[in-house]
Structures are given as C-alpha cells and as structure tokens.
Amino acid sequence: MDPAFHPINKGRPAAAMRIIRHHTDVPDFARGAVVAIGNFDGVHRGHQAVIGTARELAQNMGVPLAVMVFEPHPRQFFAPDAPFFRLSSFRAKVALLAEQGVEIVYALPFDANMAALTAPDFVSEVLVKGLGAVHVAVGYDFCFGKGRAGDITLLRYMSDMEGFGVSVISPQGDKSESGEGQDAYSSTRIRDALSEGRVEDAAHMLGRPWFIEGRVLDGDKRGRTIGFPTANVALDGIVTPKLGVYAVEIEIEDGDHKGTYKGVANLGKRPTFNKKDVLLEVNLFDFTGDIYGAHLRVSLIGFIRPEQKFDGLDALKAQIAADADSARQILG
C-alpha cells in the first residue's frame, strides 16, 4: 500500500481543533502560529507536503500549527452558478486537516471585502495584524490579493518588512509519462480522474481513497423488495464522479452500528426507475441493521461498470448480484 495512505493522526478527536471564522477577532491563543495557506480542497499529497513543512516548523518553534482557508471557496464566490467542483465538504476538510495534526483552522469568509483586498493589504491586515502569523508555508504557485496580483516574490518581500518567515514548497507529484518533468498533484487532476472513474489514480494523488459522506436518507426502500437493501446518501455540494457502480468501503461514524464495512454502491440517476437526481445507493455486505440517520463515509475503491437502464427487476437483480461478486473480488 502507498505510504501516504497512512495519515499521521488518524482518529484525532475533532474537539482538539479550534475553528476561527474572522481575522478581525482572533483570540490570543490562536495568534502567533505557523500558518499553512491554501484552499486545500481534498487535502491531497501536495497539500500534505505544505502542511507537513508547517508542522515541522511549528514543532521546532513551540507554537501552534494552523491552516488558513477561505469558506466559501473563492471559486464559489466568483461563479456561484457553476457546477459543484469541491472534492470535500468543509466538514470533511476539517476532519482531514485534523488527521494532519492541525490545531487551528482560520476559515475566513471570502466575500466582496476580502476579494477587494490588495495583496499588500492582505499580508498586513490579515496575516500580520489579524492572525499574528510568525511563519507561513505556501505552495509554489500561491497567489493572493485582489486579482491574484500577489505572488511569492511579493510575499517574501513583505515578510522581510513585517518580520515573519516564509517557506515555499516545490511541486509534489510523479514523473511524467514522457519521463521528462513531473505531473504535480492537483485538485484539477483528481477531479479529472474521478470524472473518468479512475478512482485508483485519484486515491494515489490524495493519499487515500476519495469518499462521499453524509447522513443516510429515508428513501423509497425499493432495494429491500429485491433482496439488496441500500443506505442512500446525497452528494451535497461536491463534485460528481463518473456515474456507475463501485466497490466501496463504508465507515459508519455514529450510532449502534459504528464501524467499518465493505460493500457495493451505485452512483447515479437510477434510469430503470425514471429518477433524475444523483444519489449514492450503498449495499453493505452481510449487514442487516437499521442505520437511517447515521453519518457515513463511503470510500470509492474500484469502478465496476457504468450506470445502465434495465428492462425489468429480474435483469436488475441479476446484475446487482454480479456487481456484488465483482466488488468482493476487488475488496478482497
């Protein structure tokens, strides 16, 4: 297994992290941190390298480790009607950051006022006056301020003026197929992989399988009538991968059946029943409990086949049985 599939702090209690919503009202305990800055959508291996550098600096300096993100994502602010693109919800992002040892998240609102801040004002008003950052860690392509006019050169220049440190992390990725250069890990590449059903490639770049999370919905219970009961989860505000059937691992995060299970899932619009909304329908292997209302994390492990329409229930049942066998083989 890829070494990056083992987060440094798996299972860290969410209560250990503090979330700060405004840079103008930062309590004393949350000032003076080493701050990793970025959108960190998906918290992929490139992001983990930035956070890892910040973590080591914070440990050496004896100060808190913090991450600064914008919420909502600036892309949502500038294009509110665009299709959903996020790899992880804010809730999921916070959990993933906690696994990386982050103690403080500055989840600053991206609004018209923030969008209008010039690059120098962003540094002086947000990073210095607001957060009191002693050191910042950013990726090689970091841009900031109105019109993304600020770059690494300006950040270094202002850090000398304002008295804080800067670490710039080089691209993280794999050697390109041509053997020349590097294909950097990026949220865009991960979205592309998911849209094509290449969940193994997405997992490699993320350092873990990509997951969908949410509460189990009270559905039409049709699965029970054909011998394959499902737990239904909506895709609220995140990117939609390729529609189809997947081998999955399921973590029930609360309730009487809390634990990890294996299963098969259909992600799609259910054309056999003339449905239009996209829903994740999960069948947990060898499981009979009631989990309505429970919170699930469903990791996509392997793509089995595209979604298709069946002529009747018998054909659907036969295919679901075959899909379950395929999923068991993939999951071992």
Coordinates of C-alpha atoms in Angstrom, one line a residue:
M1 CA 0.0 0.0 0.0
D2 CA 1.1 3.6 -0.8
P3 CA 2.8 5.0 2.4
A4 CA 0.8 8.2 2.0
F5 CA -2.4 6.2 2.8
H6 CA -1.4 6.3 6.5
P7 CA -2.3 9.8 7.9
I8 CA -0.1 10.9 10.8
N9 CA -3.0 11.3 13.3
K10 CA -5.9 9.0 12.2
G11 CA -8.6 9.2 14.7
R12 CA -7.6 12.5 16.2
P13 CA -10.7 13.9 18.1
A14 CA -12.4 16.8 16.3
A15 CA -12.6 18.6 19.6
A16 CA -8.8 19.1 19.6
M17 CA -9.2 21.6 16.7
R18 CA -10.4 25.1 17.0
I19 CA -12.0 27.0 14.1
I20 CA -11.7 30.7 13.8
R21 CA -14.1 32.5 11.5
H22 CA -12.9 36.1 11.2
H23 CA -9.4 37.5 11.1
T24 CA -10.5 40.7 12.9
D25 CA -11.5 38.7 16.1
V26 CA -8.7 36.2 16.7
P27 CA -8.3 35.2 20.4
D28 CA -4.8 35.3 21.9
F29 CA -4.3 31.5 22.0
A30 CA -4.8 31.4 18.2
R31 CA -2.2 34.1 17.4
G32 CA 1.4 33.5 16.8
A33 CA 1.1 30.3 14.8
V34 CA 2.9 28.8 11.9
V35 CA 0.2 29.0 9.2
A36 CA -0.2 26.9 6.1
I37 CA -2.2 28.8 3.5
G38 CA -4.2 27.5 0.6
N39 CA -7.6 26.2 -0.4
F40 CA -6.6 22.6 0.4
D41 CA -9.6 21.1 -1.5
G42 CA -9.3 17.4 -0.9
V43 CA -6.1 17.8 1.3
H44 CA -4.2 15.8 -1.4
R45 CA -0.5 14.9 -1.2
G46 CA 0.7 18.2 -2.4
H47 CA -1.3 19.9 0.3
Q48 CA 0.0 17.4 2.8
A49 CA 3.6 18.5 1.9
V50 CA 2.8 22.1 2.6
I51 CA 1.1 21.2 5.9
G52 CA 4.0 18.9 6.8
T53 CA 6.5 21.7 6.4
A54 CA 4.4 23.9 8.6
R55 CA 4.0 21.2 11.2
E56 CA 7.8 20.6 11.5
L57 CA 8.3 24.4 11.9
A58 CA 5.6 24.7 14.5
Q59 CA 7.1 21.8 16.5
N60 CA 10.6 23.3 16.3
M61 CA 9.3 26.8 17.3
G62 CA 6.9 25.6 20.0
V63 CA 3.9 27.3 18.5
P64 CA 0.5 26.1 17.2
L65 CA 0.1 24.6 13.8
A66 CA -2.7 26.5 11.8
V67 CA -4.2 26.4 8.4
M68 CA -5.9 29.3 6.7
V69 CA -8.6 28.6 4.1
F70 CA -11.4 30.6 2.6
E71 CA -15.0 29.5 3.1
P72 CA -16.8 29.5 0.8
H73 CA -14.1 28.7 -1.7
P74 CA -13.3 31.8 -3.8
R75 CA -14.4 29.9 -7.0
Q76 CA -17.9 29.7 -5.5
F77 CA -17.9 33.4 -4.8
F78 CA -16.9 34.4 -8.4
A79 CA -19.1 31.7 -10.1
P80 CA -21.9 30.8 -7.8
D81 CA -23.9 29.1 -10.5
A82 CA -21.1 26.9 -11.7
P83 CA -21.4 23.1 -11.3
F84 CA -20.2 21.7 -8.0
F85 CA -16.5 21.1 -8.0
R86 CA -15.3 20.6 -4.4
L87 CA -13.6 17.4 -3.6
S88 CA -14.5 17.6 0.0
S89 CA -17.1 19.4 2.1
F90 CA -16.0 21.8 4.8
R91 CA -16.8 19.2 7.4
A92 CA -14.7 16.6 5.6
K93 CA -11.9 19.1 5.1
V94 CA -11.7 19.9 8.8
A95 CA -11.5 16.2 9.6
L96 CA -8.8 15.6 7.1
L97 CA -6.8 18.6 8.4
A98 CA -7.2 17.3 12.0
E99 CA -5.6 14.0 10.8
Q100 CA -2.6 16.0 9.7
G101 CA -2.1 17.4 13.2
V102 CA -3.6 20.9 12.5
E103 CA -4.7 22.6 15.7
I104 CA -6.3 25.8 14.4
V105 CA -8.2 26.4 11.2
Y106 CA -8.8 30.0 10.2
A107 CA -11.9 29.6 8.0
L108 CA -12.2 33.1 6.7
P109 CA -15.2 34.3 4.8
F110 CA -14.5 35.1 1.1
D111 CA -16.8 38.0 0.4
A112 CA -16.7 41.2 -1.6
N113 CA -14.5 42.9 1.1
M114 CA -11.9 40.1 1.1
A115 CA -11.9 40.0 -2.8
A116 CA -11.2 43.7 -2.8
L117 CA -8.1 43.5 -0.5
T118 CA -4.9 44.3 -2.4
A119 CA -2.0 41.8 -2.0
P120 CA 0.0 44.1 0.4
D121 CA -3.2 44.8 2.5
F122 CA -3.9 41.0 2.6
V123 CA -0.5 40.5 4.2
S124 CA -0.6 43.4 6.6
E125 CA -4.2 43.3 7.6
V126 CA -4.9 39.5 7.6
L127 CA -1.6 37.7 8.1
V128 CA 0.2 40.2 10.4
K129 CA -2.4 42.3 12.2
G130 CA -5.2 39.7 12.2
L131 CA -3.5 36.3 12.7
G132 CA -0.1 37.4 14.0
A133 CA 1.5 34.7 12.0
V134 CA 5.1 34.0 12.9
H135 CA 5.7 31.9 9.7
V136 CA 3.7 31.0 6.7
A137 CA 4.0 27.9 4.4
V138 CA 2.6 28.0 0.9
G139 CA 2.8 26.1 -2.4
Y140 CA 5.0 27.1 -5.3
D141 CA 2.0 28.6 -7.2
F142 CA 0.5 30.6 -4.4
C143 CA -1.2 33.8 -5.5
F144 CA -3.2 36.2 -3.3
G145 CA -4.9 39.6 -3.1
K146 CA -7.2 41.4 -5.5
G147 CA -7.0 39.9 -9.0
R148 CA -4.5 37.3 -7.6
A149 CA -1.8 40.0 -8.1
G150 CA 0.3 38.9 -5.2
D151 CA 2.9 36.2 -5.8
I152 CA 5.8 34.5 -3.9
T153 CA 8.2 37.4 -4.7
L154 CA 5.9 39.9 -3.1
L155 CA 5.2 37.6 -0.1
R156 CA 8.9 37.2 0.6
Y157 CA 9.5 41.0 0.3
M158 CA 6.7 41.8 2.7
S159 CA 7.7 39.1 5.1
D160 CA 11.1 40.8 5.4
M161 CA 9.3 44.1 6.1
E162 CA 6.8 42.7 8.6
G163 CA 9.1 40.2 10.4
F164 CA 7.6 36.8 9.7
G165 CA 9.1 33.8 7.9
V166 CA 8.1 32.2 4.6
S167 CA 8.5 28.6 3.3
V168 CA 7.7 27.8 -0.3
I169 CA 7.1 24.2 -1.1
S170 CA 8.1 22.9 -4.5
P171 CA 5.7 20.9 -6.7
Q172 CA 4.8 17.4 -5.5
G173 CA 4.0 14.7 -8.0
D174 CA 5.0 11.8 -10.1
K175 CA 7.4 11.6 -13.0
S176 CA 5.5 12.4 -16.2
E177 CA 4.8 9.6 -18.7
S178 CA 7.3 11.0 -21.1
G179 CA 10.0 10.7 -18.4
E180 CA 10.7 14.4 -18.6
G181 CA 9.5 16.7 -15.8
Q182 CA 6.8 16.0 -13.3
D183 CA 3.0 15.8 -13.1
A184 CA 2.1 17.7 -10.0
Y185 CA -0.7 16.5 -7.7
S186 CA -3.6 18.9 -8.1
S187 CA -7.3 19.1 -7.3
T188 CA -8.0 19.5 -11.0
R189 CA -6.2 16.3 -11.9
I190 CA -8.1 14.5 -9.2
R191 CA -11.4 15.8 -10.5
D192 CA -10.5 14.6 -13.9
A193 CA -9.6 11.1 -12.7
L194 CA -12.9 10.9 -10.8
S195 CA -14.9 12.0 -13.8
E196 CA -13.4 9.1 -15.7
G197 CA -13.9 6.5 -13.0
R198 CA -10.2 6.3 -12.3
V199 CA -10.6 6.1 -8.6
E200 CA -7.3 4.3 -8.0
D201 CA -5.5 7.3 -9.7
A202 CA -7.5 9.7 -7.6
A203 CA -6.6 7.8 -4.4
H204 CA -2.9 7.8 -5.3
M205 CA -2.9 11.6 -5.6
L206 CA -5.0 12.1 -2.5
G207 CA -3.0 9.7 -0.4
R208 CA -6.2 7.8 0.5
P209 CA -9.4 6.8 -1.3
W210 CA -11.8 9.6 -2.3
F211 CA -15.0 9.5 -0.3
I212 CA -18.6 10.7 -0.2
E213 CA -20.0 11.4 3.2
G214 CA -23.4 12.3 4.6
R215 CA -26.5 11.2 6.5
V216 CA -28.4 8.1 5.5
L217 CA -31.6 9.3 3.9
D218 CA -35.1 7.8 4.3
G219 CA -35.6 6.5 0.7
D220 CA -38.3 4.6 -1.1
K221 CA -36.9 1.2 0.3
R222 CA -37.1 -0.4 -3.1
G223 CA -33.9 -2.2 -2.5
R224 CA -35.4 -4.3 0.3
T225 CA -38.0 -5.7 -2.1
I226 CA -35.4 -7.1 -4.4
G227 CA -33.1 -8.5 -1.7
F228 CA -30.5 -5.7 -1.8
P229 CA -31.3 -3.1 0.9
T230 CA -29.3 0.1 0.4
A231 CA -28.3 3.1 2.5
N232 CA -28.9 6.3 0.4
V233 CA -26.6 9.3 0.7
A234 CA -26.9 12.6 -1.3
L235 CA -24.0 14.4 -2.9
D236 CA -24.4 17.8 -1.3
G237 CA -22.1 20.4 -2.8
I238 CA -19.3 18.2 -4.0
V239 CA -18.1 17.0 -7.4
T240 CA -20.0 14.2 -9.1
P241 CA -17.7 11.3 -10.2
K242 CA -18.4 9.1 -13.2
L243 CA -21.9 7.6 -12.7
G244 CA -21.8 3.8 -12.2
V245 CA -21.2 1.0 -9.8
Y246 CA -18.3 1.0 -7.4
A247 CA -16.7 -1.3 -4.9
V248 CA -16.7 0.7 -1.6
E249 CA -15.6 0.7 2.0
I250 CA -18.1 2.2 4.4
E251 CA -17.4 3.8 7.8
I252 CA -20.5 4.3 9.9
E253 CA -19.4 7.2 12.1
D254 CA -22.0 7.1 14.8
G255 CA -24.9 5.1 16.2
D256 CA -25.3 1.5 17.3
H257 CA -23.5 0.1 14.2
K258 CA -20.5 2.3 14.3
G259 CA -17.6 0.6 12.5
T260 CA -16.1 -0.2 9.0
Y261 CA -17.8 -2.4 6.4
K262 CA -17.4 -3.4 2.8
G263 CA -20.0 -3.1 0.1
V264 CA -21.1 -2.2 -3.4
A265 CA -22.7 1.1 -4.4
N266 CA -24.5 2.6 -7.4
L267 CA -23.9 6.3 -8.0
G268 CA -26.4 7.6 -10.5
K269 CA -29.8 8.7 -11.5
R270 CA -31.4 5.2 -11.4
P271 CA -32.8 5.3 -15.0
T272 CA -34.6 1.9 -14.6
F273 CA -37.0 3.8 -12.2
N274 CA -37.0 7.1 -14.2
K275 CA -35.2 9.1 -11.5
K276 CA -33.3 12.3 -12.3
D277 CA -31.4 13.3 -9.1
V278 CA -27.9 11.8 -8.5
L279 CA -27.9 9.5 -5.4
L280 CA -25.4 7.1 -3.9
E281 CA -27.0 3.8 -3.0
V282 CA -24.9 1.6 -0.8
N283 CA -25.4 -2.1 -0.1
L284 CA -23.3 -3.2 2.9
F285 CA -22.3 -6.8 2.7
D286 CA -23.6 -9.2 5.3
F287 CA -25.4 -6.4 7.2
T288 CA -29.0 -6.2 8.4
G289 CA -29.1 -3.3 10.9
D290 CA -31.1 -0.1 10.8
I291 CA -28.8 2.9 10.1
Y292 CA -31.3 5.6 9.0
G293 CA -29.9 9.0 10.1
A294 CA -26.4 7.7 10.7
H295 CA -23.5 9.5 9.2
L296 CA -21.5 7.5 6.6
R297 CA -18.1 8.0 4.9
V298 CA -18.2 5.9 1.7
S299 CA -14.8 5.5 0.0
L300 CA -14.7 4.6 -3.7
I301 CA -12.2 1.7 -4.0
G302 CA -12.8 0.4 -7.6
F303 CA -15.0 1.2 -10.6
I304 CA -17.0 -1.8 -11.8
R305 CA -19.2 -0.6 -14.6
P306 CA -21.2 2.5 -15.9
E307 CA -24.8 3.0 -14.9
Q308 CA -27.3 1.4 -17.2
K309 CA -31.0 1.0 -17.6
F310 CA -32.6 -2.5 -17.2
D311 CA -35.7 -3.9 -18.8
G312 CA -37.1 -5.2 -15.6
L313 CA -36.4 -6.2 -12.0
D314 CA -35.2 -9.7 -12.8
A315 CA -32.4 -8.3 -15.0
L316 CA -31.6 -5.6 -12.4
K317 CA -31.4 -8.2 -9.6
A318 CA -29.1 -10.5 -11.6
Q319 CA -26.7 -7.6 -12.4
I320 CA -26.6 -6.4 -8.8
A321 CA -25.6 -9.9 -7.7
A322 CA -22.9 -9.9 -10.3
D323 CA -21.7 -6.4 -9.2
A324 CA -21.6 -7.6 -5.6
D325 CA -19.4 -10.5 -6.6
S326 CA -17.1 -8.1 -8.6
A327 CA -16.9 -5.8 -5.6
R328 CA -16.0 -8.6 -3.2
Q329 CA -13.1 -9.6 -5.5
I330 CA -11.8 -6.0 -5.7
L331 CA -12.1 -5.6 -1.9
G332 CA -10.5 -8.9 -1.2

